[in-house]
PDB file of C-alpha atoms in Angstrom:
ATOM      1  CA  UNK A   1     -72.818 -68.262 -71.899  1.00 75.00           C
ATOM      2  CA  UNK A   2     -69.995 -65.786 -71.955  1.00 83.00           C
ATOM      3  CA  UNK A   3     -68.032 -65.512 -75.005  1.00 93.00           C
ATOM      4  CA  UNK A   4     -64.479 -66.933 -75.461  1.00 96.00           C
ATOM      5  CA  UNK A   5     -61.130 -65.482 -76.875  1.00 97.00           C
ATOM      6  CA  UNK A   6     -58.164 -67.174 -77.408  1.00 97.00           C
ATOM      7  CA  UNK A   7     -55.740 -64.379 -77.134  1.00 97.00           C
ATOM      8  CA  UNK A   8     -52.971 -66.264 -79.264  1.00 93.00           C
ATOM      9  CA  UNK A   9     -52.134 -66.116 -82.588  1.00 89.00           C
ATOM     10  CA  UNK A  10     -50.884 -69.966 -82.382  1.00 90.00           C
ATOM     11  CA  UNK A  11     -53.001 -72.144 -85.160  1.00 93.00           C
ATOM     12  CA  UNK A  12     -52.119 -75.033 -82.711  1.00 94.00           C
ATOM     13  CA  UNK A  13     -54.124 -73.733 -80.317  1.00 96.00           C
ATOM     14  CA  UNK A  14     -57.088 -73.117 -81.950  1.00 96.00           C
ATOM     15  CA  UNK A  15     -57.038 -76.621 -83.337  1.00 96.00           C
ATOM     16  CA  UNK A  16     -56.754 -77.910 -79.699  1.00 96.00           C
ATOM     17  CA  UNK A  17     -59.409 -75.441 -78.110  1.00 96.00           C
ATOM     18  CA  UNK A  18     -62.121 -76.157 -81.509  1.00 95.00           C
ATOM     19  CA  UNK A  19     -60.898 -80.156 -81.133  1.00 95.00           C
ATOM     20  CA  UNK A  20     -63.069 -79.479 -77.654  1.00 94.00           C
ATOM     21  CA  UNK A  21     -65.975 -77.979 -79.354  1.00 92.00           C
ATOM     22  CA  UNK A  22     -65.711 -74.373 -77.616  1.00 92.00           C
ATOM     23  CA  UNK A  23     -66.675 -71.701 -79.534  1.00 93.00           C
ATOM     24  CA  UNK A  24     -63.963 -68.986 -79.481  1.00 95.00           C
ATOM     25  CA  UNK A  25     -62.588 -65.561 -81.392  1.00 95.00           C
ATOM     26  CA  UNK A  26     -58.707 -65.610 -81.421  1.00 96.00           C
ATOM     27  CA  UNK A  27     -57.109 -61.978 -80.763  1.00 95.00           C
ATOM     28  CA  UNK A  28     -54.505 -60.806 -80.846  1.00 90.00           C
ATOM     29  CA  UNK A  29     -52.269 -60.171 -78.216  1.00 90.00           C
ATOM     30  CA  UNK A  30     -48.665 -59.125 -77.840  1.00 89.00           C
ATOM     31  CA  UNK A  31     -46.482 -58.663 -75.063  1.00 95.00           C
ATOM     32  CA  UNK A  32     -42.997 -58.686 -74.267  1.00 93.00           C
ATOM     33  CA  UNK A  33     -41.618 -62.205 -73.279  1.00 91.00           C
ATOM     34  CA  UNK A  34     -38.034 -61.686 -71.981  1.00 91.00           C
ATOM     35  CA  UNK A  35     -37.572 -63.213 -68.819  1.00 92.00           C
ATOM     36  CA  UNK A  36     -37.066 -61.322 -65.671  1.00 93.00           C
ATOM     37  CA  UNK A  37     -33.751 -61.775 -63.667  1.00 92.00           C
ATOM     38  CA  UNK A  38     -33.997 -64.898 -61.333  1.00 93.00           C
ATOM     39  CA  UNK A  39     -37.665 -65.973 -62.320  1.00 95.00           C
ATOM     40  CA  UNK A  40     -38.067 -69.623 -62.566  1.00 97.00           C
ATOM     41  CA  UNK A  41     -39.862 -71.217 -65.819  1.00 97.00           C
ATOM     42  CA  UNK A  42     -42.732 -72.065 -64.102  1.00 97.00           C
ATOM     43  CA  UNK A  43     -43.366 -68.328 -62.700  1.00 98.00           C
ATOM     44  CA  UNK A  44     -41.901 -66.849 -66.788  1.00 97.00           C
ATOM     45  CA  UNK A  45     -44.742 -69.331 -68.532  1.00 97.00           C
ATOM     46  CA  UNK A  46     -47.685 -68.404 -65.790  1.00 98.00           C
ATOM     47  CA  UNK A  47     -46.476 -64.434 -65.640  1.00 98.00           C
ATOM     48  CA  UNK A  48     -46.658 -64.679 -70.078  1.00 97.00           C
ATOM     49  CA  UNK A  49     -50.207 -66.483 -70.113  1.00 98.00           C
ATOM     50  CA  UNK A  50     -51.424 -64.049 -67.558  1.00 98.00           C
ATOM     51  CA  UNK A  51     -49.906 -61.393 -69.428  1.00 97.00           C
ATOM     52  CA  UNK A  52     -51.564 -62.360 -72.561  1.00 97.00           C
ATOM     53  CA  UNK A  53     -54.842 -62.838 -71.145  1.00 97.00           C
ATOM     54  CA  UNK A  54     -54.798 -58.944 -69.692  1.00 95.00           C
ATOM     55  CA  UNK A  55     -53.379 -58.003 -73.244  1.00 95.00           C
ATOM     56  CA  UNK A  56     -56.554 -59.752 -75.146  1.00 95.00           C
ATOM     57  CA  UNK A  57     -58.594 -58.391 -72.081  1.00 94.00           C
ATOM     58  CA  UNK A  58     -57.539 -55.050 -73.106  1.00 92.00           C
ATOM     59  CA  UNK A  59     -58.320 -55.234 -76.773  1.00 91.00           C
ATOM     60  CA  UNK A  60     -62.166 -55.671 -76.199  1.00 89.00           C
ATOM     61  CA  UNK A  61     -63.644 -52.353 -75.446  1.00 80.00           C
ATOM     62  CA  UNK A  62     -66.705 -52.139 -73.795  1.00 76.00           C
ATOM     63  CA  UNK A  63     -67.169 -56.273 -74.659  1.00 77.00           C
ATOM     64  CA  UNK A  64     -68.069 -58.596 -72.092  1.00 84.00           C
ATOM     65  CA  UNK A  65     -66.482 -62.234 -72.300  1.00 91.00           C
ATOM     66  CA  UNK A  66     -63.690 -63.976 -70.973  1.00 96.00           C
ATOM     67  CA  UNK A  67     -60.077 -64.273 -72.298  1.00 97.00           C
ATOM     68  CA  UNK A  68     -57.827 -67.221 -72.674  1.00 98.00           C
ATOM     69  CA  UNK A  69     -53.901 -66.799 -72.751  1.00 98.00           C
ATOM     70  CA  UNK A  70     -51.244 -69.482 -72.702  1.00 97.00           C
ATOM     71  CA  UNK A  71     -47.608 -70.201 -72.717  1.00 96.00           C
ATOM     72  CA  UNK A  72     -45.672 -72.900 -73.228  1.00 96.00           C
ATOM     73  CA  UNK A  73     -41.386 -73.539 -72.219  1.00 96.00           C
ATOM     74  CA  UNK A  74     -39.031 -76.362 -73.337  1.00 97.00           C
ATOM     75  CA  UNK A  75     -36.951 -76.602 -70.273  1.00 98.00           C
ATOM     76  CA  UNK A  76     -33.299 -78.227 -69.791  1.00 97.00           C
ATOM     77  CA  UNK A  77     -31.542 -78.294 -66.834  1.00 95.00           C
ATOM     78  CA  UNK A  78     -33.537 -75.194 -65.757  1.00 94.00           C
ATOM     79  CA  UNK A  79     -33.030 -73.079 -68.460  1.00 94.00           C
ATOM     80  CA  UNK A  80     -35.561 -72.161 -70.830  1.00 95.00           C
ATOM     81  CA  UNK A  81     -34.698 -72.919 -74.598  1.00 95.00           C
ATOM     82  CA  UNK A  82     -36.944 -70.304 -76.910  1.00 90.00           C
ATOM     83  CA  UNK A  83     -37.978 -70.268 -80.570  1.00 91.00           C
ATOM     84  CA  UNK A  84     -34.400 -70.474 -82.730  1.00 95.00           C
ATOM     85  CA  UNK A  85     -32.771 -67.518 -83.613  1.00 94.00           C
ATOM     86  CA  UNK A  86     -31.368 -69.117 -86.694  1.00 95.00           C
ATOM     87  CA  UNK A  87     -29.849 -72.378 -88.121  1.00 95.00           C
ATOM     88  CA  UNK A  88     -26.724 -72.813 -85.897  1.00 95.00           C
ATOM     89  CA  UNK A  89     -29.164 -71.964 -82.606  1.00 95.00           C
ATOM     90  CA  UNK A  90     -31.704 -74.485 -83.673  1.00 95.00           C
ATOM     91  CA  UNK A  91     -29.113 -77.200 -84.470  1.00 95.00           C
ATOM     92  CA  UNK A  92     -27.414 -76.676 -80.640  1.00 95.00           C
ATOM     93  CA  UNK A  93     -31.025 -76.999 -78.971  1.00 96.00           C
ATOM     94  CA  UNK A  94     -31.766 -80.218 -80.613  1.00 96.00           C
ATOM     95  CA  UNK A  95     -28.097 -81.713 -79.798  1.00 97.00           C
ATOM     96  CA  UNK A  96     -28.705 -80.491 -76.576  1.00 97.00           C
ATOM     97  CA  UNK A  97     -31.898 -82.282 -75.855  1.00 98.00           C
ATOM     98  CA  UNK A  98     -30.940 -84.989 -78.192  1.00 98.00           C
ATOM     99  CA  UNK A  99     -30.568 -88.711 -76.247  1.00 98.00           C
ATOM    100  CA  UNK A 100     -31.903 -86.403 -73.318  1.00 98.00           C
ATOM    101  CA  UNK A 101     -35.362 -85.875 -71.202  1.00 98.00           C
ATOM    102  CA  UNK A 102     -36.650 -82.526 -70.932  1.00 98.00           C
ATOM    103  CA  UNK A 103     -39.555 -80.639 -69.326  1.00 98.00           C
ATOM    104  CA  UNK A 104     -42.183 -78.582 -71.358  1.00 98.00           C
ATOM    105  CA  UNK A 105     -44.282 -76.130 -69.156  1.00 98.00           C
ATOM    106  CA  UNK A 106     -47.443 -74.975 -70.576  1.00 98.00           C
ATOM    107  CA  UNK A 107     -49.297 -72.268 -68.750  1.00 98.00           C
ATOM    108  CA  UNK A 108     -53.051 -71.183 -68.773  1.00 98.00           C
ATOM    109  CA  UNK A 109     -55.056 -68.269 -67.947  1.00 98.00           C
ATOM    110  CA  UNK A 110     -58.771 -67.733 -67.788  1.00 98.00           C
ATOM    111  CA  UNK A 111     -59.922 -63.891 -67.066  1.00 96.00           C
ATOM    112  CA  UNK A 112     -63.199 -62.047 -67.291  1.00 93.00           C
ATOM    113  CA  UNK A 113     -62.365 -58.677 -65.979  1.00 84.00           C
ATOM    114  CA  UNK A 114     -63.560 -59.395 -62.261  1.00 89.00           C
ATOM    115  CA  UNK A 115     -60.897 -63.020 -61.823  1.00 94.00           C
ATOM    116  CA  UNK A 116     -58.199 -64.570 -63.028  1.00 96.00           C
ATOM    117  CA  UNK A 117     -57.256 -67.769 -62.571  1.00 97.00           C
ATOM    118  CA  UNK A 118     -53.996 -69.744 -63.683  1.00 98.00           C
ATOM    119  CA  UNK A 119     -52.367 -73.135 -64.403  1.00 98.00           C
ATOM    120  CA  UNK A 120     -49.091 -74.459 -65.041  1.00 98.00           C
ATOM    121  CA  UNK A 121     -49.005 -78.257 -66.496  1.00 98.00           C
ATOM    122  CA  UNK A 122     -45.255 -79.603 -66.433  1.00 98.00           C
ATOM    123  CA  UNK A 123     -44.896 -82.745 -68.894  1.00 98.00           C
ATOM    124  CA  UNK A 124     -41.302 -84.938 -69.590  1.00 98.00           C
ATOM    125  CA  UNK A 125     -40.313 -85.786 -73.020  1.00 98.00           C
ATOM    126  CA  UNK A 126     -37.637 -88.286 -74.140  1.00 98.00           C
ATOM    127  CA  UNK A 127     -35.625 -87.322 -77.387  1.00 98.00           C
ATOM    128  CA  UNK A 128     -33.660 -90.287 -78.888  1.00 98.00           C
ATOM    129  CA  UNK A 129     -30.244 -89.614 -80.091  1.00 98.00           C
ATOM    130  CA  UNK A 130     -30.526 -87.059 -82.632  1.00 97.00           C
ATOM    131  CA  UNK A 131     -27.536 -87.007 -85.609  1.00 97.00           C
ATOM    132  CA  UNK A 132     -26.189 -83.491 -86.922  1.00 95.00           C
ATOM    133  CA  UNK A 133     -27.475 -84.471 -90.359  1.00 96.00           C
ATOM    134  CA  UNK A 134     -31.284 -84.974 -89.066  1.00 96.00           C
ATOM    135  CA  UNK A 135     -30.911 -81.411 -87.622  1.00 95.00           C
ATOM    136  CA  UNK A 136     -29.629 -80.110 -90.346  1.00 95.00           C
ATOM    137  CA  UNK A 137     -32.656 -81.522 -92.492  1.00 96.00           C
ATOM    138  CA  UNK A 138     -35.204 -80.774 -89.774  1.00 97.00           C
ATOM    139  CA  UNK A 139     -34.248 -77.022 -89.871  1.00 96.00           C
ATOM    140  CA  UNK A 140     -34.303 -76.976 -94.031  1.00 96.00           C
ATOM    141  CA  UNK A 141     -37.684 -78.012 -93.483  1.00 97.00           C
ATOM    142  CA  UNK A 142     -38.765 -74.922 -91.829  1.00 95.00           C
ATOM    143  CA  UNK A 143     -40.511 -76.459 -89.008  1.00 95.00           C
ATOM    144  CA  UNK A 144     -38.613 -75.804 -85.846  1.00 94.00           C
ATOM    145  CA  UNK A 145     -38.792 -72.008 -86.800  1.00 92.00           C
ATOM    146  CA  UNK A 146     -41.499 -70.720 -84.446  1.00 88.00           C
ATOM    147  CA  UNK A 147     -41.331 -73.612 -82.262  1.00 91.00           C
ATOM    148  CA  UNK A 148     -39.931 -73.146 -78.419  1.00 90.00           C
ATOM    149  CA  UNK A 149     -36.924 -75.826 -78.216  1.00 94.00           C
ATOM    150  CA  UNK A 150     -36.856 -75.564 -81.611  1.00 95.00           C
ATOM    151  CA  UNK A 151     -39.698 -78.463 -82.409  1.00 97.00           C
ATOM    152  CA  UNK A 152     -43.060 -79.422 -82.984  1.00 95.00           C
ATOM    153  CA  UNK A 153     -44.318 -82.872 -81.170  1.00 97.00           C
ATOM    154  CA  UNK A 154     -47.290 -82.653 -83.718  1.00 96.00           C
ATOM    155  CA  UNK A 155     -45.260 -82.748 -86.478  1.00 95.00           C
ATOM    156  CA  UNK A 156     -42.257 -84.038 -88.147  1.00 97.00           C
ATOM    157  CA  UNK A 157     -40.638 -83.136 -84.692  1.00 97.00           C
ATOM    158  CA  UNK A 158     -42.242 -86.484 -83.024  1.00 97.00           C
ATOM    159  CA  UNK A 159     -39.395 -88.528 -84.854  1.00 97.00           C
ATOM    160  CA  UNK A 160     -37.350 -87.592 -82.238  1.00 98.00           C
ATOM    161  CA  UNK A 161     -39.273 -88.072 -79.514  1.00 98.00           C
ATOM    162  CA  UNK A 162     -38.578 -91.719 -77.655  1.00 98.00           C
ATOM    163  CA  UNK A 163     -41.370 -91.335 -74.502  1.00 98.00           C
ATOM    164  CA  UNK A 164     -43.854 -88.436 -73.056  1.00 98.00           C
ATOM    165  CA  UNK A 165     -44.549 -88.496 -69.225  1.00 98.00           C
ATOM    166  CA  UNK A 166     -47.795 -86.083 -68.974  1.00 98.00           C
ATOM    167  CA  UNK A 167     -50.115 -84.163 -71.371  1.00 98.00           C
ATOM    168  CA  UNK A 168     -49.247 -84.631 -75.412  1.00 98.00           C
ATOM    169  CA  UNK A 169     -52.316 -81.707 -75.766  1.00 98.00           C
ATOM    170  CA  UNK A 170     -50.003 -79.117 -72.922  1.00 98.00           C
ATOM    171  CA  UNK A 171     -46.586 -80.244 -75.093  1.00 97.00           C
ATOM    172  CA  UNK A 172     -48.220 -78.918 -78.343  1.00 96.00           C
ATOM    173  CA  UNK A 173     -49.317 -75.743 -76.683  1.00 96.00           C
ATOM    174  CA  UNK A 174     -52.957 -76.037 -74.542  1.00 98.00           C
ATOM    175  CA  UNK A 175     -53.123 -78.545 -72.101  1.00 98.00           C
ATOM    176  CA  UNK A 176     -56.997 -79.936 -72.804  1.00 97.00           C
ATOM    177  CA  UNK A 177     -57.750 -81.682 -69.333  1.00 97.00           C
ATOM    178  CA  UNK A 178     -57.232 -78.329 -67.476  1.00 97.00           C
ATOM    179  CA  UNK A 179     -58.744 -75.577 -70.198  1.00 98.00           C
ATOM    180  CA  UNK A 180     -61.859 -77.636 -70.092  1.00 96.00           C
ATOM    181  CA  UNK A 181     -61.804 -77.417 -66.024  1.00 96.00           C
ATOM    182  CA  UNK A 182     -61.187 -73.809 -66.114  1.00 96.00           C
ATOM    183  CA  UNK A 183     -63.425 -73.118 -68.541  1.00 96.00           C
ATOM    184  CA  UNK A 184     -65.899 -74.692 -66.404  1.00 94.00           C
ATOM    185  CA  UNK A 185     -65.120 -72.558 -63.430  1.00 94.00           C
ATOM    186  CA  UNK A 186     -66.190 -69.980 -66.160  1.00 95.00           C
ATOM    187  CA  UNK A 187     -69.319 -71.140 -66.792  1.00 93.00           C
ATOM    188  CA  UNK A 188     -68.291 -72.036 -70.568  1.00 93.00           C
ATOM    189  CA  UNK A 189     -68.853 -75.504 -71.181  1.00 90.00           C
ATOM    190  CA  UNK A 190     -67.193 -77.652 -74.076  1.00 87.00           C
ATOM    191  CA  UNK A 191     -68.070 -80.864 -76.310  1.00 79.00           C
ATOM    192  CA  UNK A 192     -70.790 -81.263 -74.182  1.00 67.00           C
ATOM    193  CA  UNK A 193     -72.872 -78.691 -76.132  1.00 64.00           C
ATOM    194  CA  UNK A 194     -72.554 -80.122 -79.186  1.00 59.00           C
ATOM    195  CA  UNK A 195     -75.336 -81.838 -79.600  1.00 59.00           C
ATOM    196  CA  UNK A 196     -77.584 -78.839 -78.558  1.00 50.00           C
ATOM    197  CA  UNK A 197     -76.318 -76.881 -81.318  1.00 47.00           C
TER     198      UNK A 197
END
């Protein structure tokens, strides 16, 4: 079996891709995610977990294995909301999606120098209405810091959230369903080793 790195330095993700039994190595890899004039959110996350992938890709010298990168978008009305800048940019995201439904995009991409292949998984979340005071609080508590649309579904950030259409596992960042079936395109199998371990 061919190694596995999770090029992502997102603890969620590892906790999703190890929740699967896969053994992995997470690297590192950087790249620059500003959007490019008149790309859509769908092409931005697939283009960034592509990108990541090659980046990871790049790291290993001489190593044989295959490379996991993904991306994930909080979308409203077409336009992607990132992580918060600060306070007053995290409180407008969640009044904008607050009493609203919203689409998360989470891209993923499998590479092992000779193929690539993608996927973009598009789930619908419901926010109830959301008061300036629970903002407030939910930015003093540091969580919607790193988080794009400025929450975490997996943690305090589910208060807010009134119904999920789609993949819960894609929302937090790595859409499980579809890793494991790329993954097995791979030739890396998941839980299903387990046992033989």
């Amino acid at each position: 079996m061919k190694p596995l790195y999770l090029a992502s330095g997102s603890p969620r993700r590892r906790e999703l891709l190890t929740q699967i039994g896969v053994p992995f190595t997470a690297i590192r890899a950087d790249i620059d995610e500003t959007p490019l004039d008149h790309e859509t959110p769908s092409a931005y996350v697939e283009r960034l977990a592509r990108g990541k992938a090659e980046a990871g890709r790049r790291t290993l010298t001489g190593e044989e294995g295959c490379v996991l990168g993904a991306d994930t978008a909080v979308v409203l009305e077409g336009r992607i909301l990132g992580k918060p800048l600060d306070q007053a940019d995290s409180q407008a995201m969640l009044m904008s999606l607050s009493g609203r439904d919203h689409e998360v995009l989470t891209a993923i991409a499998l590479l092992d120098g000779e193929r690539c292949e993608s996927r973009v998984v598009s789930s619908r979340v419901r926010f109830r209405p959301i008061t300036e005071q629970e903002a407030l609080a939910y930015w003093a508590s540091g969580e919607p810091r790193d988080k794009a649309g400025g929450y975490g579904i997996q943690g305090l950030g589910a208060v807010f959230v009134a119904g999920l259409e789609g993949s819960y596992s894609a929302v937090v960042g790595l859409p499980l369903c579809e890793t494991a079936v790329l993954l097995g395109h791979f030739g890396i199998p998941c839980w299903q080793t387990l046992n033989a371990r």
